[in-house]
């Protein structure tokens, strides 16, 4: 079994960026809706401010914004199942508005790196429902401009061992991209097998609760570019 990885330095945080720093942009330009979205650091360690600008037509009553982990060419049905952040409050019925993503514990992001959110979606409420959204009004591909939020991460498969006896999926170059958890696996075993920390495992799998990372038969993501996507 590979030795436990050394404890990492403090991971970068969004709060390291000056408040107001632009970290993501996107343009709504489909289904008859146009406008743009801008995301800025606001001094919080894991949250940010969202600005919608020039949305035309302006959001109607009950519409809301979602940031979705799936790519913008996903179908409406796929977007409904993608891991996401919803703004549960309705959008204001104006073309320009800014609001703050809530903190962890209040429905906000717990990751230091929200760049796994690939698409902004404006949803209209489901007909006859007090909660839930059914119709995609418009989508915007998000382009993120963040420094490396997990510098030095290197995932290497050291081979099956006690506490990590599951099957790894490898890319063409041999790099591990996924791992199917086996019954009896432990978080310590998985971390040792791939030479990563629990913080790395959480960062690679922001869509999974820490207490559910070692459930038998789930597949963990090990590829930075696939964060938020279920295998």
JSON list of C-alpha atoms in Angstrom, two decimals:
[
{"chain": "A", "resi": 1, "resn": "UNK", "atom": "CA", "xyz": [0.00, 0.00, 0.00]},
{"chain": "A", "resi": 2, "resn": "UNK", "atom": "CA", "xyz": [1.26, 3.49, -0.84]},
{"chain": "A", "resi": 3, "resn": "UNK", "atom": "CA", "xyz": [2.14, 5.74, 2.10]},
{"chain": "A", "resi": 4, "resn": "UNK", "atom": "CA", "xyz": [-0.35, 8.32, 3.25]},
{"chain": "A", "resi": 5, "resn": "UNK", "atom": "CA", "xyz": [0.09, 11.60, 1.33]},
{"chain": "A", "resi": 6, "resn": "UNK", "atom": "CA", "xyz": [1.63, 14.51, 3.19]},
{"chain": "A", "resi": 7, "resn": "UNK", "atom": "CA", "xyz": [-0.73, 17.05, 4.60]},
{"chain": "A", "resi": 8, "resn": "UNK", "atom": "CA", "xyz": [-1.33, 19.77, 1.98]},
{"chain": "A", "resi": 9, "resn": "UNK", "atom": "CA", "xyz": [-0.97, 23.47, 2.47]},
{"chain": "A", "resi": 10, "resn": "UNK", "atom": "CA", "xyz": [-4.14, 25.51, 2.89]},
{"chain": "A", "resi": 11, "resn": "UNK", "atom": "CA", "xyz": [-6.08, 25.24, -0.35]},
{"chain": "A", "resi": 12, "resn": "UNK", "atom": "CA", "xyz": [-6.77, 28.50, -2.19]},
{"chain": "A", "resi": 13, "resn": "UNK", "atom": "CA", "xyz": [-10.11, 30.08, -1.37]},
{"chain": "A", "resi": 14, "resn": "UNK", "atom": "CA", "xyz": [-12.39, 32.45, -3.21]},
{"chain": "A", "resi": 15, "resn": "UNK", "atom": "CA", "xyz": [-11.83, 34.87, -0.34]},
{"chain": "A", "resi": 16, "resn": "UNK", "atom": "CA", "xyz": [-8.20, 35.14, -1.49]},
{"chain": "A", "resi": 17, "resn": "UNK", "atom": "CA", "xyz": [-9.50, 37.10, -4.48]},
{"chain": "A", "resi": 18, "resn": "UNK", "atom": "CA", "xyz": [-10.27, 40.78, -4.17]},
{"chain": "A", "resi": 19, "resn": "UNK", "atom": "CA", "xyz": [-14.00, 41.43, -3.80]},
{"chain": "A", "resi": 20, "resn": "UNK", "atom": "CA", "xyz": [-15.43, 42.34, -7.18]},
{"chain": "A", "resi": 21, "resn": "UNK", "atom": "CA", "xyz": [-12.99, 40.14, -9.13]},
{"chain": "A", "resi": 22, "resn": "UNK", "atom": "CA", "xyz": [-14.79, 38.78, -12.20]},
{"chain": "A", "resi": 23, "resn": "UNK", "atom": "CA", "xyz": [-14.52, 34.98, -12.11]},
{"chain": "A", "resi": 24, "resn": "UNK", "atom": "CA", "xyz": [-17.09, 33.81, -14.68]},
{"chain": "A", "resi": 25, "resn": "UNK", "atom": "CA", "xyz": [-19.14, 35.11, -17.59]},
{"chain": "A", "resi": 26, "resn": "UNK", "atom": "CA", "xyz": [-21.78, 33.75, -19.91]},
{"chain": "A", "resi": 27, "resn": "UNK", "atom": "CA", "xyz": [-24.26, 34.86, -22.55]},
{"chain": "A", "resi": 28, "resn": "UNK", "atom": "CA", "xyz": [-27.92, 33.90, -22.82]},
{"chain": "A", "resi": 29, "resn": "UNK", "atom": "CA", "xyz": [-28.78, 33.68, -26.51]},
{"chain": "A", "resi": 30, "resn": "UNK", "atom": "CA", "xyz": [-31.33, 30.97, -27.16]},
{"chain": "A", "resi": 31, "resn": "UNK", "atom": "CA", "xyz": [-35.10, 30.36, -27.10]},
{"chain": "A", "resi": 32, "resn": "UNK", "atom": "CA", "xyz": [-35.76, 34.04, -27.69]},
{"chain": "A", "resi": 33, "resn": "UNK", "atom": "CA", "xyz": [-33.96, 35.28, -24.57]},
{"chain": "A", "resi": 34, "resn": "UNK", "atom": "CA", "xyz": [-30.75, 37.31, -24.59]},
{"chain": "A", "resi": 35, "resn": "UNK", "atom": "CA", "xyz": [-28.53, 38.87, -21.93]},
{"chain": "A", "resi": 36, "resn": "UNK", "atom": "CA", "xyz": [-25.50, 38.00, -19.89]},
{"chain": "A", "resi": 37, "resn": "UNK", "atom": "CA", "xyz": [-24.43, 36.64, -16.53]},
{"chain": "A", "resi": 38, "resn": "UNK", "atom": "CA", "xyz": [-21.39, 37.74, -14.55]},
{"chain": "A", "resi": 39, "resn": "UNK", "atom": "CA", "xyz": [-20.06, 36.07, -11.38]},
{"chain": "A", "resi": 40, "resn": "UNK", "atom": "CA", "xyz": [-17.74, 37.92, -9.02]},
{"chain": "A", "resi": 41, "resn": "UNK", "atom": "CA", "xyz": [-15.85, 37.13, -5.86]},
{"chain": "A", "resi": 42, "resn": "UNK", "atom": "CA", "xyz": [-17.31, 38.91, -2.84]},
{"chain": "A", "resi": 43, "resn": "UNK", "atom": "CA", "xyz": [-14.88, 38.14, -0.04]},
{"chain": "A", "resi": 44, "resn": "UNK", "atom": "CA", "xyz": [-16.59, 34.91, 1.06]},
{"chain": "A", "resi": 45, "resn": "UNK", "atom": "CA", "xyz": [-14.55, 31.71, 1.17]},
{"chain": "A", "resi": 46, "resn": "UNK", "atom": "CA", "xyz": [-17.02, 29.68, -0.88]},
{"chain": "A", "resi": 47, "resn": "UNK", "atom": "CA", "xyz": [-19.67, 32.07, -2.20]},
{"chain": "A", "resi": 48, "resn": "UNK", "atom": "CA", "xyz": [-19.95, 34.80, -4.81]},
{"chain": "A", "resi": 49, "resn": "UNK", "atom": "CA", "xyz": [-22.19, 37.47, -6.31]},
{"chain": "A", "resi": 50, "resn": "UNK", "atom": "CA", "xyz": [-24.23, 36.87, -9.46]},
{"chain": "A", "resi": 51, "resn": "UNK", "atom": "CA", "xyz": [-25.25, 39.67, -11.83]},
{"chain": "A", "resi": 52, "resn": "UNK", "atom": "CA", "xyz": [-27.79, 39.28, -14.61]},
{"chain": "A", "resi": 53, "resn": "UNK", "atom": "CA", "xyz": [-27.58, 42.11, -17.11]},
{"chain": "A", "resi": 54, "resn": "UNK", "atom": "CA", "xyz": [-29.64, 43.04, -20.13]},
{"chain": "A", "resi": 55, "resn": "UNK", "atom": "CA", "xyz": [-31.94, 40.03, -19.84]},
{"chain": "A", "resi": 56, "resn": "UNK", "atom": "CA", "xyz": [-34.54, 40.44, -22.57]},
{"chain": "A", "resi": 57, "resn": "UNK", "atom": "CA", "xyz": [-37.35, 39.83, -22.15]},
{"chain": "A", "resi": 58, "resn": "UNK", "atom": "CA", "xyz": [-37.04, 40.46, -18.42]},
{"chain": "A", "resi": 59, "resn": "UNK", "atom": "CA", "xyz": [-37.75, 37.40, -16.19]},
{"chain": "A", "resi": 60, "resn": "UNK", "atom": "CA", "xyz": [-41.44, 36.76, -15.66]},
{"chain": "A", "resi": 61, "resn": "UNK", "atom": "CA", "xyz": [-43.04, 36.03, -12.29]},
{"chain": "A", "resi": 62, "resn": "UNK", "atom": "CA", "xyz": [-41.71, 32.90, -10.62]},
{"chain": "A", "resi": 63, "resn": "UNK", "atom": "CA", "xyz": [-38.66, 32.38, -12.82]},
{"chain": "A", "resi": 64, "resn": "UNK", "atom": "CA", "xyz": [-35.40, 31.46, -11.12]},
{"chain": "A", "resi": 65, "resn": "UNK", "atom": "CA", "xyz": [-31.72, 30.91, -11.91]},
{"chain": "A", "resi": 66, "resn": "UNK", "atom": "CA", "xyz": [-29.83, 27.65, -11.68]},
{"chain": "A", "resi": 67, "resn": "UNK", "atom": "CA", "xyz": [-26.12, 26.96, -12.08]},
{"chain": "A", "resi": 68, "resn": "UNK", "atom": "CA", "xyz": [-25.86, 23.43, -13.45]},
{"chain": "A", "resi": 69, "resn": "UNK", "atom": "CA", "xyz": [-22.90, 21.05, -13.64]},
{"chain": "A", "resi": 70, "resn": "UNK", "atom": "CA", "xyz": [-23.96, 19.69, -17.03]},
{"chain": "A", "resi": 71, "resn": "UNK", "atom": "CA", "xyz": [-22.77, 21.22, -20.33]},
{"chain": "A", "resi": 72, "resn": "UNK", "atom": "CA", "xyz": [-25.09, 23.65, -22.15]},
{"chain": "A", "resi": 73, "resn": "UNK", "atom": "CA", "xyz": [-25.92, 21.21, -24.95]},
{"chain": "A", "resi": 74, "resn": "UNK", "atom": "CA", "xyz": [-27.68, 18.93, -22.44]},
{"chain": "A", "resi": 75, "resn": "UNK", "atom": "CA", "xyz": [-31.36, 18.32, -22.96]},
{"chain": "A", "resi": 76, "resn": "UNK", "atom": "CA", "xyz": [-33.97, 19.87, -20.66]},
{"chain": "A", "resi": 77, "resn": "UNK", "atom": "CA", "xyz": [-34.54, 16.45, -19.09]},
{"chain": "A", "resi": 78, "resn": "UNK", "atom": "CA", "xyz": [-30.81, 16.03, -18.48]},
{"chain": "A", "resi": 79, "resn": "UNK", "atom": "CA", "xyz": [-30.50, 19.50, -16.95]},
{"chain": "A", "resi": 80, "resn": "UNK", "atom": "CA", "xyz": [-33.26, 18.59, -14.50]},
{"chain": "A", "resi": 81, "resn": "UNK", "atom": "CA", "xyz": [-31.10, 15.73, -13.19]},
{"chain": "A", "resi": 82, "resn": "UNK", "atom": "CA", "xyz": [-27.76, 17.58, -13.17]},
{"chain": "A", "resi": 83, "resn": "UNK", "atom": "CA", "xyz": [-26.13, 18.55, -9.87]},
{"chain": "A", "resi": 84, "resn": "UNK", "atom": "CA", "xyz": [-26.83, 22.22, -9.36]},
{"chain": "A", "resi": 85, "resn": "UNK", "atom": "CA", "xyz": [-27.33, 25.29, -7.25]},
{"chain": "A", "resi": 86, "resn": "UNK", "atom": "CA", "xyz": [-30.82, 26.78, -7.41]},
{"chain": "A", "resi": 87, "resn": "UNK", "atom": "CA", "xyz": [-31.70, 30.28, -6.40]},
{"chain": "A", "resi": 88, "resn": "UNK", "atom": "CA", "xyz": [-34.94, 29.29, -4.71]},
{"chain": "A", "resi": 89, "resn": "UNK", "atom": "CA", "xyz": [-36.09, 32.87, -4.46]},
{"chain": "A", "resi": 90, "resn": "UNK", "atom": "CA", "xyz": [-37.68, 34.09, -7.66]},
{"chain": "A", "resi": 91, "resn": "UNK", "atom": "CA", "xyz": [-35.72, 36.44, -9.86]},
{"chain": "A", "resi": 92, "resn": "UNK", "atom": "CA", "xyz": [-36.78, 40.06, -9.84]},
{"chain": "A", "resi": 93, "resn": "UNK", "atom": "CA", "xyz": [-38.88, 40.95, -12.87]},
{"chain": "A", "resi": 94, "resn": "UNK", "atom": "CA", "xyz": [-36.26, 43.35, -14.20]},
{"chain": "A", "resi": 95, "resn": "UNK", "atom": "CA", "xyz": [-33.51, 43.03, -16.81]},
{"chain": "A", "resi": 96, "resn": "UNK", "atom": "CA", "xyz": [-30.63, 43.88, -14.46]},
{"chain": "A", "resi": 97, "resn": "UNK", "atom": "CA", "xyz": [-30.15, 42.44, -10.98]},
{"chain": "A", "resi": 98, "resn": "UNK", "atom": "CA", "xyz": [-27.44, 41.26, -8.59]},
{"chain": "A", "resi": 99, "resn": "UNK", "atom": "CA", "xyz": [-27.73, 38.79, -5.73]},
{"chain": "A", "resi": 100, "resn": "UNK", "atom": "CA", "xyz": [-25.42, 36.83, -3.43]},
{"chain": "A", "resi": 101, "resn": "UNK", "atom": "CA", "xyz": [-25.09, 33.07, -3.33]},
{"chain": "A", "resi": 102, "resn": "UNK", "atom": "CA", "xyz": [-25.81, 31.99, 0.26]},
{"chain": "A", "resi": 103, "resn": "UNK", "atom": "CA", "xyz": [-23.18, 30.51, 2.51]},
{"chain": "A", "resi": 104, "resn": "UNK", "atom": "CA", "xyz": [-22.75, 26.77, 3.24]},
{"chain": "A", "resi": 105, "resn": "UNK", "atom": "CA", "xyz": [-25.54, 25.54, 5.47]},
{"chain": "A", "resi": 106, "resn": "UNK", "atom": "CA", "xyz": [-28.01, 27.82, 3.72]},
{"chain": "A", "resi": 107, "resn": "UNK", "atom": "CA", "xyz": [-28.04, 26.15, 0.33]},
{"chain": "A", "resi": 108, "resn": "UNK", "atom": "CA", "xyz": [-24.77, 27.67, -0.86]},
{"chain": "A", "resi": 109, "resn": "UNK", "atom": "CA", "xyz": [-21.59, 26.21, -2.27]},
{"chain": "A", "resi": 110, "resn": "UNK", "atom": "CA", "xyz": [-19.28, 24.35, 0.05]},
{"chain": "A", "resi": 111, "resn": "UNK", "atom": "CA", "xyz": [-16.51, 23.98, -2.53]},
{"chain": "A", "resi": 112, "resn": "UNK", "atom": "CA", "xyz": [-13.73, 26.53, -2.90]},
{"chain": "A", "resi": 113, "resn": "UNK", "atom": "CA", "xyz": [-13.98, 26.04, -6.66]},
{"chain": "A", "resi": 114, "resn": "UNK", "atom": "CA", "xyz": [-17.40, 26.48, -8.33]},
{"chain": "A", "resi": 115, "resn": "UNK", "atom": "CA", "xyz": [-16.02, 26.08, -11.87]},
{"chain": "A", "resi": 116, "resn": "UNK", "atom": "CA", "xyz": [-17.69, 22.68, -12.16]},
{"chain": "A", "resi": 117, "resn": "UNK", "atom": "CA", "xyz": [-20.91, 24.62, -12.77]},
{"chain": "A", "resi": 118, "resn": "UNK", "atom": "CA", "xyz": [-20.86, 24.64, -16.56]},
{"chain": "A", "resi": 119, "resn": "UNK", "atom": "CA", "xyz": [-24.21, 26.18, -17.45]},
{"chain": "A", "resi": 120, "resn": "UNK", "atom": "CA", "xyz": [-26.48, 28.94, -16.16]},
{"chain": "A", "resi": 121, "resn": "UNK", "atom": "CA", "xyz": [-30.15, 28.13, -16.67]},
{"chain": "A", "resi": 122, "resn": "UNK", "atom": "CA", "xyz": [-33.21, 30.35, -16.32]},
{"chain": "A", "resi": 123, "resn": "UNK", "atom": "CA", "xyz": [-36.19, 28.19, -15.42]},
{"chain": "A", "resi": 124, "resn": "UNK", "atom": "CA", "xyz": [-39.91, 28.89, -15.42]},
{"chain": "A", "resi": 125, "resn": "UNK", "atom": "CA", "xyz": [-42.04, 27.30, -12.68]},
{"chain": "A", "resi": 126, "resn": "UNK", "atom": "CA", "xyz": [-43.86, 24.06, -13.32]},
{"chain": "A", "resi": 127, "resn": "UNK", "atom": "CA", "xyz": [-47.51, 24.57, -14.15]},
{"chain": "A", "resi": 128, "resn": "UNK", "atom": "CA", "xyz": [-49.79, 24.00, -11.17]},
{"chain": "A", "resi": 129, "resn": "UNK", "atom": "CA", "xyz": [-46.89, 23.47, -8.75]},
{"chain": "A", "resi": 130, "resn": "UNK", "atom": "CA", "xyz": [-45.96, 25.49, -5.69]},
{"chain": "A", "resi": 131, "resn": "UNK", "atom": "CA", "xyz": [-42.37, 24.26, -5.93]},
{"chain": "A", "resi": 132, "resn": "UNK", "atom": "CA", "xyz": [-40.29, 22.96, -8.79]},
{"chain": "A", "resi": 133, "resn": "UNK", "atom": "CA", "xyz": [-39.33, 24.17, -12.23]},
{"chain": "A", "resi": 134, "resn": "UNK", "atom": "CA", "xyz": [-40.25, 22.60, -15.51]},
{"chain": "A", "resi": 135, "resn": "UNK", "atom": "CA", "xyz": [-39.46, 24.79, -18.50]},
{"chain": "A", "resi": 136, "resn": "UNK", "atom": "CA", "xyz": [-36.03, 25.96, -19.58]},
{"chain": "A", "resi": 137, "resn": "UNK", "atom": "CA", "xyz": [-36.31, 29.61, -20.60]},
{"chain": "A", "resi": 138, "resn": "UNK", "atom": "CA", "xyz": [-32.67, 30.05, -21.66]},
{"chain": "A", "resi": 139, "resn": "UNK", "atom": "CA", "xyz": [-29.17, 28.69, -21.07]},
{"chain": "A", "resi": 140, "resn": "UNK", "atom": "CA", "xyz": [-25.74, 30.31, -20.97]},
{"chain": "A", "resi": 141, "resn": "UNK", "atom": "CA", "xyz": [-22.41, 28.43, -21.18]},
{"chain": "A", "resi": 142, "resn": "UNK", "atom": "CA", "xyz": [-20.20, 29.62, -18.32]},
{"chain": "A", "resi": 143, "resn": "UNK", "atom": "CA", "xyz": [-16.56, 30.54, -18.87]},
{"chain": "A", "resi": 144, "resn": "UNK", "atom": "CA", "xyz": [-14.59, 30.56, -15.61]},
{"chain": "A", "resi": 145, "resn": "UNK", "atom": "CA", "xyz": [-11.45, 32.55, -14.94]},
{"chain": "A", "resi": 146, "resn": "UNK", "atom": "CA", "xyz": [-10.02, 31.17, -11.71]},
{"chain": "A", "resi": 147, "resn": "UNK", "atom": "CA", "xyz": [-6.49, 30.31, -10.62]},
{"chain": "A", "resi": 148, "resn": "UNK", "atom": "CA", "xyz": [-5.70, 26.65, -9.98]},
{"chain": "A", "resi": 149, "resn": "UNK", "atom": "CA", "xyz": [-7.79, 26.01, -6.86]},
{"chain": "A", "resi": 150, "resn": "UNK", "atom": "CA", "xyz": [-6.13, 22.66, -6.12]},
{"chain": "A", "resi": 151, "resn": "UNK", "atom": "CA", "xyz": [-2.48, 23.15, -7.09]},
{"chain": "A", "resi": 152, "resn": "UNK", "atom": "CA", "xyz": [-0.24, 20.12, -7.04]},
{"chain": "A", "resi": 153, "resn": "UNK", "atom": "CA", "xyz": [-3.05, 17.56, -7.28]},
{"chain": "A", "resi": 154, "resn": "UNK", "atom": "CA", "xyz": [-1.76, 14.35, -8.85]},
{"chain": "A", "resi": 155, "resn": "UNK", "atom": "CA", "xyz": [-3.88, 11.20, -8.84]},
{"chain": "A", "resi": 156, "resn": "UNK", "atom": "CA", "xyz": [-1.97, 7.94, -9.30]},
{"chain": "A", "resi": 157, "resn": "UNK", "atom": "CA", "xyz": [-3.36, 4.42, -8.98]},
{"chain": "A", "resi": 158, "resn": "UNK", "atom": "CA", "xyz": [-1.02, 2.41, -6.75]},
{"chain": "A", "resi": 159, "resn": "UNK", "atom": "CA", "xyz": [-3.15, -0.71, -7.16]},
{"chain": "A", "resi": 160, "resn": "UNK", "atom": "CA", "xyz": [-5.85, -2.52, -5.24]},
{"chain": "A", "resi": 161, "resn": "UNK", "atom": "CA", "xyz": [-5.20, -3.02, -1.53]},
{"chain": "A", "resi": 162, "resn": "UNK", "atom": "CA", "xyz": [-7.04, -3.50, 1.75]},
{"chain": "A", "resi": 163, "resn": "UNK", "atom": "CA", "xyz": [-9.59, -0.72, 2.08]},
{"chain": "A", "resi": 164, "resn": "UNK", "atom": "CA", "xyz": [-9.46, 0.06, -1.66]},
{"chain": "A", "resi": 165, "resn": "UNK", "atom": "CA", "xyz": [-10.21, -3.13, -3.56]},
{"chain": "A", "resi": 166, "resn": "UNK", "atom": "CA", "xyz": [-12.54, -1.61, -6.15]},
{"chain": "A", "resi": 167, "resn": "UNK", "atom": "CA", "xyz": [-12.11, -1.14, -9.90]},
{"chain": "A", "resi": 168, "resn": "UNK", "atom": "CA", "xyz": [-10.38, 1.97, -11.25]},
{"chain": "A", "resi": 169, "resn": "UNK", "atom": "CA", "xyz": [-11.18, 3.43, -14.67]},
{"chain": "A", "resi": 170, "resn": "UNK", "atom": "CA", "xyz": [-8.13, 4.76, -16.50]},
{"chain": "A", "resi": 171, "resn": "UNK", "atom": "CA", "xyz": [-7.72, 7.28, -19.30]},
{"chain": "A", "resi": 172, "resn": "UNK", "atom": "CA", "xyz": [-5.69, 6.43, -22.40]},
{"chain": "A", "resi": 173, "resn": "UNK", "atom": "CA", "xyz": [-2.56, 7.81, -20.73]},
{"chain": "A", "resi": 174, "resn": "UNK", "atom": "CA", "xyz": [-3.11, 5.63, -17.66]},
{"chain": "A", "resi": 175, "resn": "UNK", "atom": "CA", "xyz": [-4.36, 8.42, -15.40]},
{"chain": "A", "resi": 176, "resn": "UNK", "atom": "CA", "xyz": [-7.19, 7.35, -13.07]},
{"chain": "A", "resi": 177, "resn": "UNK", "atom": "CA", "xyz": [-10.47, 9.07, -13.97]},
{"chain": "A", "resi": 178, "resn": "UNK", "atom": "CA", "xyz": [-12.92, 7.07, -11.88]},
{"chain": "A", "resi": 179, "resn": "UNK", "atom": "CA", "xyz": [-13.13, 4.53, -9.08]},
{"chain": "A", "resi": 180, "resn": "UNK", "atom": "CA", "xyz": [-15.99, 2.15, -8.26]},
{"chain": "A", "resi": 181, "resn": "UNK", "atom": "CA", "xyz": [-16.14, 1.72, -4.49]},
{"chain": "A", "resi": 182, "resn": "UNK", "atom": "CA", "xyz": [-16.09, -1.90, -3.29]},
{"chain": "A", "resi": 183, "resn": "UNK", "atom": "CA", "xyz": [-17.79, -3.22, -0.20]},
{"chain": "A", "resi": 184, "resn": "UNK", "atom": "CA", "xyz": [-15.40, -2.89, 2.74]},
{"chain": "A", "resi": 185, "resn": "UNK", "atom": "CA", "xyz": [-13.49, 0.03, 1.25]},
{"chain": "A", "resi": 186, "resn": "UNK", "atom": "CA", "xyz": [-12.47, 2.84, 3.60]},
{"chain": "A", "resi": 187, "resn": "UNK", "atom": "CA", "xyz": [-11.75, 6.48, 2.96]},
{"chain": "A", "resi": 188, "resn": "UNK", "atom": "CA", "xyz": [-8.21, 5.99, 4.27]},
{"chain": "A", "resi": 189, "resn": "UNK", "atom": "CA", "xyz": [-7.68, 3.09, 1.90]},
{"chain": "A", "resi": 190, "resn": "UNK", "atom": "CA", "xyz": [-8.96, 5.00, -1.12]},
{"chain": "A", "resi": 191, "resn": "UNK", "atom": "CA", "xyz": [-6.84, 8.04, -0.28]},
{"chain": "A", "resi": 192, "resn": "UNK", "atom": "CA", "xyz": [-3.71, 5.90, 0.09]},
{"chain": "A", "resi": 193, "resn": "UNK", "atom": "CA", "xyz": [-4.38, 3.98, -3.13]},
{"chain": "A", "resi": 194, "resn": "UNK", "atom": "CA", "xyz": [-4.59, 7.17, -5.20]},
{"chain": "A", "resi": 195, "resn": "UNK", "atom": "CA", "xyz": [-2.18, 9.33, -3.21]},
{"chain": "A", "resi": 196, "resn": "UNK", "atom": "CA", "xyz": [-4.75, 12.01, -2.35]},
{"chain": "A", "resi": 197, "resn": "UNK", "atom": "CA", "xyz": [-6.25, 13.60, 0.74]},
{"chain": "A", "resi": 198, "resn": "UNK", "atom": "CA", "xyz": [-9.87, 13.70, 1.87]},
{"chain": "A", "resi": 199, "resn": "UNK", "atom": "CA", "xyz": [-9.91, 17.35, 0.79]},
{"chain": "A", "resi": 200, "resn": "UNK", "atom": "CA", "xyz": [-8.82, 16.27, -2.70]},
{"chain": "A", "resi": 201, "resn": "UNK", "atom": "CA", "xyz": [-11.54, 13.62, -2.81]},
{"chain": "A", "resi": 202, "resn": "UNK", "atom": "CA", "xyz": [-14.16, 16.15, -1.80]},
{"chain": "A", "resi": 203, "resn": "UNK", "atom": "CA", "xyz": [-12.86, 18.67, -4.34]},
{"chain": "A", "resi": 204, "resn": "UNK", "atom": "CA", "xyz": [-13.02, 16.06, -7.10]},
{"chain": "A", "resi": 205, "resn": "UNK", "atom": "CA", "xyz": [-16.56, 15.09, -6.07]},
{"chain": "A", "resi": 206, "resn": "UNK", "atom": "CA", "xyz": [-18.32, 18.34, -5.05]},
{"chain": "A", "resi": 207, "resn": "UNK", "atom": "CA", "xyz": [-21.69, 16.75, -5.82]},
{"chain": "A", "resi": 208, "resn": "UNK", "atom": "CA", "xyz": [-21.31, 14.15, -3.07]},
{"chain": "A", "resi": 209, "resn": "UNK", "atom": "CA", "xyz": [-21.61, 14.64, 0.66]},
{"chain": "A", "resi": 210, "resn": "UNK", "atom": "CA", "xyz": [-18.43, 13.77, 2.57]},
{"chain": "A", "resi": 211, "resn": "UNK", "atom": "CA", "xyz": [-20.27, 11.07, 4.49]},
{"chain": "A", "resi": 212, "resn": "UNK", "atom": "CA", "xyz": [-21.36, 9.39, 1.25]},
{"chain": "A", "resi": 213, "resn": "UNK", "atom": "CA", "xyz": [-18.02, 9.13, -0.51]},
{"chain": "A", "resi": 214, "resn": "UNK", "atom": "CA", "xyz": [-17.37, 5.53, 0.53]},
{"chain": "A", "resi": 215, "resn": "UNK", "atom": "CA", "xyz": [-20.68, 3.86, -0.27]},
{"chain": "A", "resi": 216, "resn": "UNK", "atom": "CA", "xyz": [-20.30, 0.51, -2.03]},
{"chain": "A", "resi": 217, "resn": "UNK", "atom": "CA", "xyz": [-21.00, 0.52, -5.77]},
{"chain": "A", "resi": 218, "resn": "UNK", "atom": "CA", "xyz": [-20.90, 4.28, -6.31]},
{"chain": "A", "resi": 219, "resn": "UNK", "atom": "CA", "xyz": [-18.33, 5.61, -8.77]},
{"chain": "A", "resi": 220, "resn": "UNK", "atom": "CA", "xyz": [-16.08, 8.40, -7.57]},
{"chain": "A", "resi": 221, "resn": "UNK", "atom": "CA", "xyz": [-14.70, 10.95, -9.98]},
{"chain": "A", "resi": 222, "resn": "UNK", "atom": "CA", "xyz": [-10.91, 11.26, -10.03]},
{"chain": "A", "resi": 223, "resn": "UNK", "atom": "CA", "xyz": [-10.48, 13.61, -13.02]},
{"chain": "A", "resi": 224, "resn": "UNK", "atom": "CA", "xyz": [-10.36, 17.39, -12.40]},
{"chain": "A", "resi": 225, "resn": "UNK", "atom": "CA", "xyz": [-12.12, 18.08, -15.70]},
{"chain": "A", "resi": 226, "resn": "UNK", "atom": "CA", "xyz": [-15.10, 15.90, -14.77]},
{"chain": "A", "resi": 227, "resn": "UNK", "atom": "CA", "xyz": [-15.99, 17.46, -11.42]},
{"chain": "A", "resi": 228, "resn": "UNK", "atom": "CA", "xyz": [-19.74, 17.42, -10.83]},
{"chain": "A", "resi": 229, "resn": "UNK", "atom": "CA", "xyz": [-20.42, 14.81, -13.53]},
{"chain": "A", "resi": 230, "resn": "UNK", "atom": "CA", "xyz": [-21.68, 11.39, -12.45]},
{"chain": "A", "resi": 231, "resn": "UNK", "atom": "CA", "xyz": [-20.01, 8.42, -14.14]}
]
